[in-house]
Amino acid sequence: MNKSKLTMAKKIRENDKKRKKQEKLERKRSRAIKRELQNENADEESRAHDDVIGMKVLSLEFGAGKILGIEKIENRQEQFYVIEYGTKKSKNFFPVNNGHVRFISSSIEFDKAINILKSKKRCKTFSSKQERQSYFKDCLKNQKTHLLAKTLAEISCHDDLSPIENKIFEQLTGTLALEASLALSISKSDSKDLIFNSLEMDLK
């Protein structure tokens, strides 16, 4: 092999070596950036979680409560809200991202729910009472205030509620009345009056 070919082969090997070294450095840089972004996201998530400690929350099942902290449970990946409900002083654990824990609405947000209750009622029609009952049970899976108000407006259209539907009606009126007292800083008695008056119903 002549000298020029040897020189060319040497240059190719050197270039290949430089390319591999550069690729290795790029992979390291990419991993470092990824770690940095993950750390930033973790810090932001931690700060966001710190902000909710002490805040009041509401649940159809448990009523009003307060977030005591955020913890991880052994052998579980997700984080959990630690919530104390009512006067029982017992700790309840709910996954942070499960959607079943919601914060008390602002007065502006709750006013939107009241407007839904006051709006003209459009009764949904169902092929059977069983279908109607299943529909209202499914509606409780999403506990956002305006959707609870929508469900309450719909169920209040019917005067032949089953025992299960009556229970759903009581849950909805009780939860929204409780939230009204907290969001609007009014008495529980006044909050019940507000809900039933908005529905144009007599308080039972």
Coordinates of C-alpha atoms in Angstrom, one line a residue, residues 9-197:
A9 CA -6.7 5.4 6.0
K10 CA -5.2 7.1 9.0
K11 CA -7.3 10.2 8.5
I12 CA -10.5 8.0 8.2
R13 CA -9.6 6.2 11.4
E14 CA -9.0 9.6 13.2
N15 CA -12.2 11.1 11.8
D16 CA -14.1 8.0 12.9
K17 CA -12.6 8.2 16.4
K18 CA -13.5 11.9 16.6
R19 CA -17.1 11.2 15.5
K20 CA -17.5 8.5 18.1
K21 CA -16.1 10.7 20.8
Q22 CA -18.5 13.5 19.7
E23 CA -21.4 11.2 19.7
K24 CA -20.5 10.0 23.2
L25 CA -20.3 13.6 24.4
E26 CA -23.7 14.4 22.8
R27 CA -25.3 11.4 24.6
K28 CA -23.8 12.6 27.9
R29 CA -25.1 16.1 27.3
S30 CA -28.5 14.8 26.4
R31 CA -28.7 12.8 29.6
A32 CA -27.5 15.7 31.7
I33 CA -30.2 18.0 30.2
K34 CA -32.8 15.3 30.7
R35 CA -31.8 14.9 34.4
E36 CA -31.9 18.7 34.8
L37 CA -35.4 19.0 33.3
Q38 CA -36.6 16.1 35.6
N39 CA -35.1 17.9 38.6
E40 CA -36.8 21.1 37.6
N41 CA -40.1 19.4 37.1
A42 CA -39.8 17.6 40.4
D43 CA -39.0 21.0 42.1
E44 CA -42.1 22.6 40.5
E45 CA -44.2 19.6 41.4
S46 CA -42.9 19.8 45.0
R47 CA -43.6 23.5 45.2
A48 CA -47.1 23.0 43.8
H49 CA -47.8 20.3 46.3
D50 CA -46.5 22.4 49.1
D51 CA -49.0 25.1 48.1
V52 CA -52.0 22.9 48.7
I53 CA -51.1 21.8 52.3
G54 CA -53.7 23.2 54.6
M55 CA -56.3 23.9 51.8
K56 CA -59.9 22.7 52.2
V57 CA -61.2 20.0 49.9
L58 CA -64.7 18.5 49.3
S59 CA -65.9 15.0 48.6
L60 CA -69.4 13.6 48.0
E61 CA -68.5 10.7 50.3
F62 CA -66.8 12.4 53.1
G63 CA -67.8 16.1 53.0
A64 CA -65.4 18.9 53.8
G65 CA -61.8 18.2 54.8
K66 CA -58.3 19.6 54.9
I67 CA -55.1 18.5 53.3
L68 CA -52.5 17.6 56.0
G69 CA -49.7 16.7 53.7
I70 CA -48.6 14.5 50.7
E71 CA -47.0 11.1 51.2
K72 CA -45.8 8.1 49.3
I73 CA -47.1 4.7 50.4
E74 CA -44.7 1.7 50.4
N75 CA -44.7 -0.3 47.1
R76 CA -46.7 2.4 45.4
Q77 CA -45.3 4.8 42.8
E78 CA -47.9 7.6 43.0
Q79 CA -48.2 10.2 45.7
F80 CA -51.2 10.5 48.0
Y81 CA -53.0 13.4 49.6
V82 CA -53.3 12.9 53.4
I83 CA -56.7 14.4 54.2
E84 CA -58.6 14.8 57.5
Y85 CA -62.3 15.0 57.1
G86 CA -64.8 16.4 59.6
T87 CA -64.2 15.9 63.3
K88 CA -63.2 12.3 63.2
K89 CA -59.5 13.2 63.1
S90 CA -58.8 10.1 60.9
K91 CA -56.3 10.2 58.1
N92 CA -57.6 9.3 54.6
F93 CA -55.3 8.7 51.6
F94 CA -56.2 9.7 48.1
P95 CA -54.0 9.5 45.0
V96 CA -53.0 13.0 43.9
N97 CA -54.2 12.5 40.3
N98 CA -57.3 10.4 40.8
G99 CA -59.8 13.3 40.4
H100 CA -61.9 12.4 43.4
V101 CA -60.4 15.2 45.6
R102 CA -61.3 18.7 44.7
F103 CA -60.7 22.1 46.2
I104 CA -63.4 24.4 47.4
S105 CA -64.7 26.6 44.6
S106 CA -64.2 30.3 44.6
S107 CA -67.2 32.5 45.0
I108 CA -67.1 33.3 41.3
E109 CA -66.9 29.6 40.3
F110 CA -69.8 28.7 42.7
D111 CA -71.9 31.5 41.2
K112 CA -71.7 29.7 37.9
A113 CA -73.1 26.5 39.6
I114 CA -76.0 28.6 41.0
N115 CA -76.8 29.9 37.6
I116 CA -76.9 26.3 36.3
L117 CA -79.5 25.5 39.0
K118 CA -81.5 28.6 38.1
S119 CA -81.5 27.9 34.4
K120 CA -84.6 26.5 32.6
K121 CA -84.9 22.8 33.4
R122 CA -84.6 20.4 30.5
C123 CA -85.5 17.0 31.7
K124 CA -83.7 14.1 30.1
T125 CA -85.8 11.2 28.9
F126 CA -84.9 7.6 29.6
S127 CA -86.2 4.3 28.2
S128 CA -86.5 3.0 31.8
K129 CA -86.0 3.9 35.4
Q130 CA -83.1 1.6 35.6
E131 CA -81.3 3.4 32.7
R132 CA -82.1 6.8 34.5
Q133 CA -80.7 5.5 37.8
S134 CA -77.5 4.2 36.1
Y135 CA -77.1 7.6 34.4
F136 CA -77.3 9.6 37.6
K137 CA -74.9 7.2 39.4
D138 CA -72.4 7.6 36.6
C139 CA -72.7 11.4 36.8
L140 CA -71.3 11.3 40.4
K141 CA -68.0 10.0 39.1
N142 CA -67.0 13.6 38.1
Q143 CA -67.2 15.8 41.1
K144 CA -66.6 19.2 39.5
T145 CA -68.9 21.8 41.0
H146 CA -70.6 22.8 37.7
L147 CA -71.2 19.2 36.7
L148 CA -72.7 18.4 40.1
A149 CA -75.0 21.4 39.7
K150 CA -76.0 20.1 36.3
T151 CA -76.8 16.7 37.6
L152 CA -78.8 18.2 40.5
A153 CA -80.8 20.3 38.0
E154 CA -81.5 17.2 35.9
I155 CA -82.5 14.9 38.8
S156 CA -84.7 17.6 40.3
C157 CA -86.9 17.4 37.2
H158 CA -88.3 14.0 38.2
D159 CA -90.8 13.5 40.9
D160 CA -90.7 9.7 40.9
L161 CA -87.2 9.1 42.3
S162 CA -86.2 5.7 43.4
P163 CA -84.6 5.3 46.9
I164 CA -81.1 5.3 45.3
E165 CA -82.0 8.4 43.3
N166 CA -83.3 10.1 46.4
K167 CA -80.0 9.3 48.1
I168 CA -78.1 10.8 45.1
F169 CA -80.4 13.9 45.3
E170 CA -79.6 14.3 49.0
Q171 CA -75.8 13.8 48.4
L172 CA -75.9 16.5 45.7
T173 CA -77.9 19.1 47.7
G174 CA -75.9 18.4 50.9
T175 CA -72.5 18.7 49.1
L176 CA -73.5 21.9 47.2
A177 CA -75.0 23.4 50.3
L178 CA -71.8 22.7 52.2
E179 CA -69.7 24.2 49.5
A180 CA -71.9 27.2 49.3
S181 CA -71.4 27.9 53.0
L182 CA -67.6 27.6 52.6
A183 CA -67.3 29.4 49.2
L184 CA -69.7 32.3 50.0
S185 CA -69.1 32.5 53.8
I186 CA -72.8 32.0 54.7
S187 CA -74.5 29.8 57.3
K188 CA -75.4 26.2 56.6
S189 CA -79.1 27.1 56.9
D190 CA -78.7 30.0 54.4
S191 CA -76.7 27.8 52.0
K192 CA -79.5 25.1 52.0
D193 CA -82.1 27.9 51.3
L194 CA -79.9 29.1 48.4
I195 CA -79.7 25.7 46.8
F196 CA -83.4 24.9 47.0
N197 CA -84.5 28.4 46.1

